[in-house]
PDB file of C-alpha atoms in Angstrom:
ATOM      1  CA  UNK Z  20       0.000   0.000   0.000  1.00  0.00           C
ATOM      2  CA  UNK Z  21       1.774   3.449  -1.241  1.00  0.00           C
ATOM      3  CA  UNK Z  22       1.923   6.162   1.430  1.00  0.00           C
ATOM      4  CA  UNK Z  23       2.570   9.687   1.031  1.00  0.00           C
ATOM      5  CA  UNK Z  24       6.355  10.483   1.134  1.00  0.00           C
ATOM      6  CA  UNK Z  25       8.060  13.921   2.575  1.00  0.00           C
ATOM      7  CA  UNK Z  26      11.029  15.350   1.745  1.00  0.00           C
ATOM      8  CA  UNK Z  27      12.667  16.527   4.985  1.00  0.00           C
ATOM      9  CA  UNK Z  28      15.794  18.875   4.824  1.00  0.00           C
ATOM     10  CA  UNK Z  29      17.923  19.702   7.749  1.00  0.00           C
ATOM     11  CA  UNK Z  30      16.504  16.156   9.267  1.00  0.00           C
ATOM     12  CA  UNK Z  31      19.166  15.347  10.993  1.00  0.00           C
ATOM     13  CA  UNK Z  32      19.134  17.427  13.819  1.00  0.00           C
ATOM     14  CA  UNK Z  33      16.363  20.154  15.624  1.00  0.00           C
ATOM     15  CA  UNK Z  34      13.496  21.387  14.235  1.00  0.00           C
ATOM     16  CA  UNK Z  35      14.476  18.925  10.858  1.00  0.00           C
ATOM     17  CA  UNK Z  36      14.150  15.821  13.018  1.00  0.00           C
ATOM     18  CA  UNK Z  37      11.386  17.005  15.122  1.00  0.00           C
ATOM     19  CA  UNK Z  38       8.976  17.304  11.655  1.00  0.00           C
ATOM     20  CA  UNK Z  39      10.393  13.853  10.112  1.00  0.00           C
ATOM     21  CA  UNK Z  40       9.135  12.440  13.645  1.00  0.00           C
ATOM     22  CA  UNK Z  41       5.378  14.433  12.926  1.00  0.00           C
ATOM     23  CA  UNK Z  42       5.478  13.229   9.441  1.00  0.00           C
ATOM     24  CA  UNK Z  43       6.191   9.721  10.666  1.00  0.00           C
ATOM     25  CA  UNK Z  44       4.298   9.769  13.149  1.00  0.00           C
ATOM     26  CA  UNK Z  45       0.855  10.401  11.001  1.00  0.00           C
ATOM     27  CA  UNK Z  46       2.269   7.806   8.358  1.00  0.00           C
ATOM     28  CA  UNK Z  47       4.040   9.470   5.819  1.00  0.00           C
ATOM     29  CA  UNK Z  48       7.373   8.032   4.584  1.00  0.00           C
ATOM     30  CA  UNK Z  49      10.366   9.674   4.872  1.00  0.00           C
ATOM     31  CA  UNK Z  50      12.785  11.108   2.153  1.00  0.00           C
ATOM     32  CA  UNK Z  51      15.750  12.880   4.911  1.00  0.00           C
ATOM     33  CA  UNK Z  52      18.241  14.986   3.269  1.00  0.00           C
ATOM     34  CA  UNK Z  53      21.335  16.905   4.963  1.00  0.00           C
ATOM     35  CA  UNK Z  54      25.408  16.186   5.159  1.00  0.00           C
ATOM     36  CA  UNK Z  55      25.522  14.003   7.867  1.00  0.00           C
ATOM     37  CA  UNK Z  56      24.543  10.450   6.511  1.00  0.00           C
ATOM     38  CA  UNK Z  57      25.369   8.712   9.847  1.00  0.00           C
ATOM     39  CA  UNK Z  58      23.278  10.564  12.022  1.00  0.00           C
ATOM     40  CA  UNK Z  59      20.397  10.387   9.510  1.00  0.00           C
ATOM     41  CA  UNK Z  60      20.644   6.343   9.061  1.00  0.00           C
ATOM     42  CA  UNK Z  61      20.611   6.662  12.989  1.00  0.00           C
ATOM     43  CA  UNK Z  62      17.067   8.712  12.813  1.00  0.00           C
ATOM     44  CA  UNK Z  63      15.871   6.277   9.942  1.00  0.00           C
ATOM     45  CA  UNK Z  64      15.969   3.342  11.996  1.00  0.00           C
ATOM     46  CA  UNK Z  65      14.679   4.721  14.977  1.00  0.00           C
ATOM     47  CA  UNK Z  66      11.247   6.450  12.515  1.00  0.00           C
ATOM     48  CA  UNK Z  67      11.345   2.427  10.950  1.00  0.00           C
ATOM     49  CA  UNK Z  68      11.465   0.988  14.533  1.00  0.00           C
ATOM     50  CA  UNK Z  69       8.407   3.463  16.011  1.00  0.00           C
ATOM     51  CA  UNK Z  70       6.407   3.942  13.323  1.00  0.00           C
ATOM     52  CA  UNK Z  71       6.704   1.302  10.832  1.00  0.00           C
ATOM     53  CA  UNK Z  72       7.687   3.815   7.907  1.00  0.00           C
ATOM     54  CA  UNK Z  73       9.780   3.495   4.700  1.00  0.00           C
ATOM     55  CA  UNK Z  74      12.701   5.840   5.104  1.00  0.00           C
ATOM     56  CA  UNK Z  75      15.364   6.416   2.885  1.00  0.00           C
ATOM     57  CA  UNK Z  76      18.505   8.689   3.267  1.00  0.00           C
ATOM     58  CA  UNK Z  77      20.057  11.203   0.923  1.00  0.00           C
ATOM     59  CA  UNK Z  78      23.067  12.687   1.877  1.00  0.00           C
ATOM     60  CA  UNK Z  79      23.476  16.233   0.568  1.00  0.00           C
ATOM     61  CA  UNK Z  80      24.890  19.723   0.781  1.00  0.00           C
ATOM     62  CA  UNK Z  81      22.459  21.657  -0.395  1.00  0.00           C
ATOM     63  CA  UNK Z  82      24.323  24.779  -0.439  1.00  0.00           C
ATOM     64  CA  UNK Z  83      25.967  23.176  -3.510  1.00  0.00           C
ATOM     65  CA  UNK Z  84      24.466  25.133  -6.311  1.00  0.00           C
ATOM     66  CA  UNK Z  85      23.725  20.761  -8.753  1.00  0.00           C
ATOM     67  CA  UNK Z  86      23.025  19.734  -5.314  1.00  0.00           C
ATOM     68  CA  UNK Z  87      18.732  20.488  -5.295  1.00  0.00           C
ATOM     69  CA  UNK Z  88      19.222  18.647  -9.316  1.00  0.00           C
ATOM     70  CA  UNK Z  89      21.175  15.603  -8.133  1.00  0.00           C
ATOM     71  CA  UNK Z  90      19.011  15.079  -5.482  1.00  0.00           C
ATOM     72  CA  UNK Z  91      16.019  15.271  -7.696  1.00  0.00           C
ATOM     73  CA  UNK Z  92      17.150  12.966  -9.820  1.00  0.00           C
ATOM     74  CA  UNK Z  93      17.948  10.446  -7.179  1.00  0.00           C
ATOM     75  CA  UNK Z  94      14.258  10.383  -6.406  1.00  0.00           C
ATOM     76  CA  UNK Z  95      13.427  10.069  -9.607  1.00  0.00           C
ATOM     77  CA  UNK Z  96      15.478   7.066 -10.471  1.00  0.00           C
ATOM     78  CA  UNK Z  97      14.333   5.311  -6.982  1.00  0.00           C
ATOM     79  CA  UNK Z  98      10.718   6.178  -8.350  1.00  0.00           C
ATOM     80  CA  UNK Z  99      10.192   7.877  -5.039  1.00  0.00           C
ATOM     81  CA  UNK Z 100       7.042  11.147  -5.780  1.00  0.00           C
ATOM     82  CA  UNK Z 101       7.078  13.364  -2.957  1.00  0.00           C
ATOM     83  CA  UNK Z 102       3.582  15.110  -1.891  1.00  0.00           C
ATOM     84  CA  UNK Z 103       5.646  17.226   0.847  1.00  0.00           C
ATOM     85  CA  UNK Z 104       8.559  19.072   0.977  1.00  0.00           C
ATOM     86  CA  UNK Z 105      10.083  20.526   4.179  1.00  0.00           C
ATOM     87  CA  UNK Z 106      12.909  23.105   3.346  1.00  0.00           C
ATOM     88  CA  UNK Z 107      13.780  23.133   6.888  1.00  0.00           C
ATOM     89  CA  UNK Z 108      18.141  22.989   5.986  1.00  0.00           C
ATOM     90  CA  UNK Z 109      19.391  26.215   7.054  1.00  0.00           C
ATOM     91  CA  UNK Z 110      22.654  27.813   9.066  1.00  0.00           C
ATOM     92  CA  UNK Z 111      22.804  31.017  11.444  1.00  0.00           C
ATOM     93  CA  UNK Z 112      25.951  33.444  12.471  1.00  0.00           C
ATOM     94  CA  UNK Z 113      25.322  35.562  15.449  1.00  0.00           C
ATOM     95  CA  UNK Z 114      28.057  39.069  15.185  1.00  0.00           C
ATOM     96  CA  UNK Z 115      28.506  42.056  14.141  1.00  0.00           C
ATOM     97  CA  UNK Z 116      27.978  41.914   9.991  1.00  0.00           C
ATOM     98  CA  UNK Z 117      31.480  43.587   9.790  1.00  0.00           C
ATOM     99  CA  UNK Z 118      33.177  41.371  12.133  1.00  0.00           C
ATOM    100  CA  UNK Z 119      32.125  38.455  10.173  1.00  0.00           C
ATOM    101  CA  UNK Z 120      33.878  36.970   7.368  1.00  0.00           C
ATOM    102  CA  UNK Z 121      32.860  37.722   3.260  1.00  0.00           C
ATOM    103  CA  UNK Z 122      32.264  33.722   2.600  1.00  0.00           C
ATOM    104  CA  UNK Z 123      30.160  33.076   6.101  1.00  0.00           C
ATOM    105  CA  UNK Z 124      27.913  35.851   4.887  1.00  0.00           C
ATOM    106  CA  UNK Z 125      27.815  33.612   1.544  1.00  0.00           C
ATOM    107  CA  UNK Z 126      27.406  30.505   3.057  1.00  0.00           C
ATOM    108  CA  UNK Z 127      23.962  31.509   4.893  1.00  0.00           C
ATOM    109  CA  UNK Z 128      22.599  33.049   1.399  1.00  0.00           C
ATOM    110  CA  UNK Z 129      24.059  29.757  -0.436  1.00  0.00           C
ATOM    111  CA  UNK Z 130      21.851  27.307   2.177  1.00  0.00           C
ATOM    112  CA  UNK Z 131      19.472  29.614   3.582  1.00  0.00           C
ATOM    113  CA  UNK Z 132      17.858  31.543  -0.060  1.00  0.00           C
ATOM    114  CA  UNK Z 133      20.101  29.644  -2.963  1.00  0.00           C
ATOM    115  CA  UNK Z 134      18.992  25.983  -1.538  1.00  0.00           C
ATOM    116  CA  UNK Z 135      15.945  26.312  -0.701  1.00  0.00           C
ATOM    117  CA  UNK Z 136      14.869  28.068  -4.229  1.00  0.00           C
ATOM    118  CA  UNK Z 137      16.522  25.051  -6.145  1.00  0.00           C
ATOM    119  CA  UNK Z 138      14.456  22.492  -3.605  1.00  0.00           C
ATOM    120  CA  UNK Z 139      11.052  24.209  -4.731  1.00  0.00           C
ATOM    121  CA  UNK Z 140      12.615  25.020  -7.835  1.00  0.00           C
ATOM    122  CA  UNK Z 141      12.877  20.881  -8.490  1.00  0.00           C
ATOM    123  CA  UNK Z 142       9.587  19.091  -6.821  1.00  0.00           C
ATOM    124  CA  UNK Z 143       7.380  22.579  -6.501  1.00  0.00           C
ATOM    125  CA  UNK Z 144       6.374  21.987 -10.736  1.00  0.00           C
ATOM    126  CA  UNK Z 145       5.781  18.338 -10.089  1.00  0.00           C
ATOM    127  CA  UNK Z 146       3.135  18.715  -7.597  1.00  0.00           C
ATOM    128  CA  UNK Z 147       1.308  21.486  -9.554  1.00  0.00           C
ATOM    129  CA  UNK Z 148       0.747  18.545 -12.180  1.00  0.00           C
ATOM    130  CA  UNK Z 149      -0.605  16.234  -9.959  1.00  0.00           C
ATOM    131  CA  UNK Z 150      -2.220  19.008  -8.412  1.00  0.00           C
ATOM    132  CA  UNK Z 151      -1.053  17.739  -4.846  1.00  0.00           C
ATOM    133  CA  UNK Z 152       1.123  18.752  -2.808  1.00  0.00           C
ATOM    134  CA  UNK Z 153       2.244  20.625   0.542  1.00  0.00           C
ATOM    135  CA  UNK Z 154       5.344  22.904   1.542  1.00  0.00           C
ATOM    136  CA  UNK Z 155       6.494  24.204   4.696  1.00  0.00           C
ATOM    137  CA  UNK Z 156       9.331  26.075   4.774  1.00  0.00           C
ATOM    138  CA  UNK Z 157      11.016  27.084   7.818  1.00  0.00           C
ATOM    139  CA  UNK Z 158      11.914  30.493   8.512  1.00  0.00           C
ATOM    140  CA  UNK Z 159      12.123  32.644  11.595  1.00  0.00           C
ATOM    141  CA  UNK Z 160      10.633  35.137  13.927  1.00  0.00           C
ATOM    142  CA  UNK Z 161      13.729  37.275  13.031  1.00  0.00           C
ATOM    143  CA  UNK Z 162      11.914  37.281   9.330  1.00  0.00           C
ATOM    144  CA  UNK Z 163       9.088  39.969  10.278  1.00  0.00           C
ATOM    145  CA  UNK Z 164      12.208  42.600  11.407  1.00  0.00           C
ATOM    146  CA  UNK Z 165      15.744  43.613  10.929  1.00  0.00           C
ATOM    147  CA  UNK Z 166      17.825  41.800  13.864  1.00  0.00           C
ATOM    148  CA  UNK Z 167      21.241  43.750  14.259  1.00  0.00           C
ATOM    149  CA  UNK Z 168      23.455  40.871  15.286  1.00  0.00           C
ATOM    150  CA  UNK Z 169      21.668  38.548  12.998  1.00  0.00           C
ATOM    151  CA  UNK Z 170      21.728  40.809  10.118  1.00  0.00           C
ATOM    152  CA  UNK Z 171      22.449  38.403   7.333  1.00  0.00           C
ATOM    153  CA  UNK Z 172      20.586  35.405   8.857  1.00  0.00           C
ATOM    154  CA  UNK Z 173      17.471  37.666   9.401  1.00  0.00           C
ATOM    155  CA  UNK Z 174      17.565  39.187   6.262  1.00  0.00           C
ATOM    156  CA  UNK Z 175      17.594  35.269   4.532  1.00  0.00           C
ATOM    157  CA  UNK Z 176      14.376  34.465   6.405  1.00  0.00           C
ATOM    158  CA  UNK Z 177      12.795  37.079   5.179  1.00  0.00           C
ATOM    159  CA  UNK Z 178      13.246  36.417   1.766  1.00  0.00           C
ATOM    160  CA  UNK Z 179      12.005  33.299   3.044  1.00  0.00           C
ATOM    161  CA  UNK Z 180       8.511  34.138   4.269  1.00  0.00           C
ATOM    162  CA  UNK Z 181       8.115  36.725   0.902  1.00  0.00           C
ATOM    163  CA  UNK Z 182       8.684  34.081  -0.998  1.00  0.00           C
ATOM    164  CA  UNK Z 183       6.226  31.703   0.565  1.00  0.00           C
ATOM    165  CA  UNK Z 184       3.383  34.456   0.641  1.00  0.00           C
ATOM    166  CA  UNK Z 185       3.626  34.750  -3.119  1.00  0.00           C
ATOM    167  CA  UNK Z 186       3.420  31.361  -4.269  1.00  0.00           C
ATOM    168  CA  UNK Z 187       0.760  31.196  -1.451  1.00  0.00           C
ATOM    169  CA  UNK Z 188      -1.021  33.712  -3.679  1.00  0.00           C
ATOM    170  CA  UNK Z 189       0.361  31.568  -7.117  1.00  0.00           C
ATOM    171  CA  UNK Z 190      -0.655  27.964  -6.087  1.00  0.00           C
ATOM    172  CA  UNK Z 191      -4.195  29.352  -5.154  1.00  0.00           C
ATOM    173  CA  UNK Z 192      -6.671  26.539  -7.024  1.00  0.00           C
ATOM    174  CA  UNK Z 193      -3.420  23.851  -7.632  1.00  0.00           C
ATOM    175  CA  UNK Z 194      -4.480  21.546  -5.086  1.00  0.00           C
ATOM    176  CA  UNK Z 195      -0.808  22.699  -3.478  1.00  0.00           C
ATOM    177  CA  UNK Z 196      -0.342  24.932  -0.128  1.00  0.00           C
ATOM    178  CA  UNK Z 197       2.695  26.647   0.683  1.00  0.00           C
ATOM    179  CA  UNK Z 198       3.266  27.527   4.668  1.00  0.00           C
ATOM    180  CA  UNK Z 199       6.159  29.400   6.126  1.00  0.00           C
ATOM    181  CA  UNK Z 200       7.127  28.573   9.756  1.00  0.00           C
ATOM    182  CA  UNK Z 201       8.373  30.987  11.921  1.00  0.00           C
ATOM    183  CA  UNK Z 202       9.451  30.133  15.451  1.00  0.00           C
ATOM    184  CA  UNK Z 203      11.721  32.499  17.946  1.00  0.00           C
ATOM    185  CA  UNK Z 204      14.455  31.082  19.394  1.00  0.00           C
ATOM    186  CA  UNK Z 205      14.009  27.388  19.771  1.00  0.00           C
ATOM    187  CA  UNK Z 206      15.982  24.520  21.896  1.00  0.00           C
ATOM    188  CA  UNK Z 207      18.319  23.522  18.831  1.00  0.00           C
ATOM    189  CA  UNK Z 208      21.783  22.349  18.417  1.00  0.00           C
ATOM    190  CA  UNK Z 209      22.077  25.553  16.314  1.00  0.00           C
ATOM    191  CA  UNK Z 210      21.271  28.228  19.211  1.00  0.00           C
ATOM    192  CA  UNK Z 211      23.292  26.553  21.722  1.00  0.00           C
ATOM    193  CA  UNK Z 212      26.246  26.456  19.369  1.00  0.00           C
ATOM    194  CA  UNK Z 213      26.017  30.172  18.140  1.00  0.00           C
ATOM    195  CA  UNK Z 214      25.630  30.776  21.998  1.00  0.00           C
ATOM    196  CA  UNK Z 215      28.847  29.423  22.653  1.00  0.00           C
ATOM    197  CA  UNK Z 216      30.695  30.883  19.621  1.00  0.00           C
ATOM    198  CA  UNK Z 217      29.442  34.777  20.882  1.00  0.00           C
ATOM    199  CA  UNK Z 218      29.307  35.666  24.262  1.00  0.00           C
ATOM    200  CA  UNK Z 219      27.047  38.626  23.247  1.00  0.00           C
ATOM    201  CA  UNK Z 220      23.905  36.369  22.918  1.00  0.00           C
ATOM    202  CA  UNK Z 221      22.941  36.100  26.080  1.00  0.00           C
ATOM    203  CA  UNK Z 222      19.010  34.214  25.769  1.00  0.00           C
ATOM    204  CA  UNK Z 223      16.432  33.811  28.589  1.00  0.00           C
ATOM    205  CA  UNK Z 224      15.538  30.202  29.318  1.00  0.00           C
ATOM    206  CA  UNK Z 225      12.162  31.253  29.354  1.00  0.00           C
ATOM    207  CA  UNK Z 226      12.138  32.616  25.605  1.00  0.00           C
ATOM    208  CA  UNK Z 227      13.863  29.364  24.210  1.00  0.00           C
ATOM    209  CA  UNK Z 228      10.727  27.263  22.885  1.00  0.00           C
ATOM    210  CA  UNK Z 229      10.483  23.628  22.923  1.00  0.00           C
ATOM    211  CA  UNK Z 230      11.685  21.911  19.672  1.00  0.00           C
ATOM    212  CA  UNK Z 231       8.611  19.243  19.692  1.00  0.00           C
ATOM    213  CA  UNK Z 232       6.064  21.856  20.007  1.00  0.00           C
ATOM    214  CA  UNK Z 233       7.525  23.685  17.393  1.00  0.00           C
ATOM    215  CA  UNK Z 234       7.321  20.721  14.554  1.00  0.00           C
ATOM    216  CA  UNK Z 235       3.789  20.047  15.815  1.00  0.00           C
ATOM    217  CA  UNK Z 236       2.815  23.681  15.097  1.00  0.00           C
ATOM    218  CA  UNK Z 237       4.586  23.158  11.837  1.00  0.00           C
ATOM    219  CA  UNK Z 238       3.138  19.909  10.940  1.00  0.00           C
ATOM    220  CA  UNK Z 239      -0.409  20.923  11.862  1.00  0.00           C
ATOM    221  CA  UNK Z 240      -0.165  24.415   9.674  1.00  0.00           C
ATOM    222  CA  UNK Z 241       1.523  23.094   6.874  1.00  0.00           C
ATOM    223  CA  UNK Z 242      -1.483  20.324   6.823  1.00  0.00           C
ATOM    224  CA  UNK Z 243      -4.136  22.813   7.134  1.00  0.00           C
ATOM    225  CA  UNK Z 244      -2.165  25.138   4.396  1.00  0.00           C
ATOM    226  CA  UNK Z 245      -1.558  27.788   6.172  1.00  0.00           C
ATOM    227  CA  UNK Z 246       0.142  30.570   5.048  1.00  0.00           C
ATOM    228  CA  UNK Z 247       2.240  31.562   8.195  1.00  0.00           C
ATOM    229  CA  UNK Z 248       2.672  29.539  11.869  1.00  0.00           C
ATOM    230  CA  UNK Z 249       4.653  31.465  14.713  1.00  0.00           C
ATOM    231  CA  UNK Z 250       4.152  28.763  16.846  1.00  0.00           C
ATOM    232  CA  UNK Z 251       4.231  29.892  20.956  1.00  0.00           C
TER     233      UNK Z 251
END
């Protein structure tokens, strides 16, 4: 019996393996993209074990500009059709813009804006024609303002949730939904390592949001096709 399958990016850790847990969890199966291949066999069998899923693994940088293609292809040639896709892959830099080096500055726009246009860029046209489909892409609180400090990362975000409002507006009658999630500062690997890295971000326990609740907001909006979740 076929099942739904969703593409999950940035699965291997944080909000990424939070959502392929929600997706598994409700039966989908699991397509889990990001560089780390052993951690994501590691989350594979453990979605196989709890849920009784088909998951399969794609190792990937997808800040690589072929990278989106290749992967695309790989589906494609494993006859694997994905109904969801969860651009979730993304880095952040916490410092003062000029403090920070020219290429860190182009490795957020490479993951954060380049990859995740060439992921919707790939599977977006494919679920048009079978007129279903869902997206959620993850962005951030930090999207709605300028964040001095986070000036690059917040500024990628909000391309982000623009982005997702128009083809909102586009897929309107397609039978596809686009959603853009935007939690605040959530319990990830990726706040509590830009926390150690800058002494300058100093974050109040009670602000950091739980990384399950997050997903569930996620997974529950991007089912319901909703344009925007700030979860909390």
């Amino acid at each position: 019996m076929s099942r739904d399958i969703a593409v999950i990016t940035g699965a291997s850790s944080g909000i990424g393996e939070a959502l392929a847990g929600e997706f598994a969890g409700a039966g989908y199966d699991l397509v889990l993209v990001a560089r780390s291949e052993d951690k994501l066999r590691a989350l594979a069998r453990q979605l196989r074990s709890e849920h009784g899923v088909r998951t399969h693994v794609e190792a990937a940088d997808l800040s690589l500009r072929s990278a989106a293609r290749k992967l695309a292809i790989a589906l494609r040639d494993k006859q694997l059709t994905p109904s969801v896709l969860v651009n979730n892959a993304g880095v952040l830099e916490h410092g003062r813009f000029a403090d920070m080096p020219a290429n860190r500055h182009q490795q957020l726009i490479d993951l954060n804006i380049s990859g995740l246009t060439s992921m919707l860029a790939q599977f977006l046209p494919g679920m048009i024609e079978r007129q279903h489909g869902r997206v959620l892409n993850v962005a951030s609180i930090a999207a709605f303002q300028p964040v001095p400090s986070l000036a690059t990362y917040a500024a990628t975000k909000a391309y982000v949730l623009s982005l997702t409002e128009s083809l909102s507006e586009e897929l309107r009658g397609t039978g596809v939904t686009a959603t853009a999630l935007c939690p605040g500062i959530t319990a990830t690997n990726m706040v509590s390592g830009a926390q150690e890295k800058s002494e300058g971000l100093a974050i109040p326990e009670f602000v950091i949001g739980d990384v399950r609740d997050v997903a569930r907001s996620g997974y529950r909006a991007c089912m319901k096709g909703e344009v925007i979740c700030v979860p909390g």
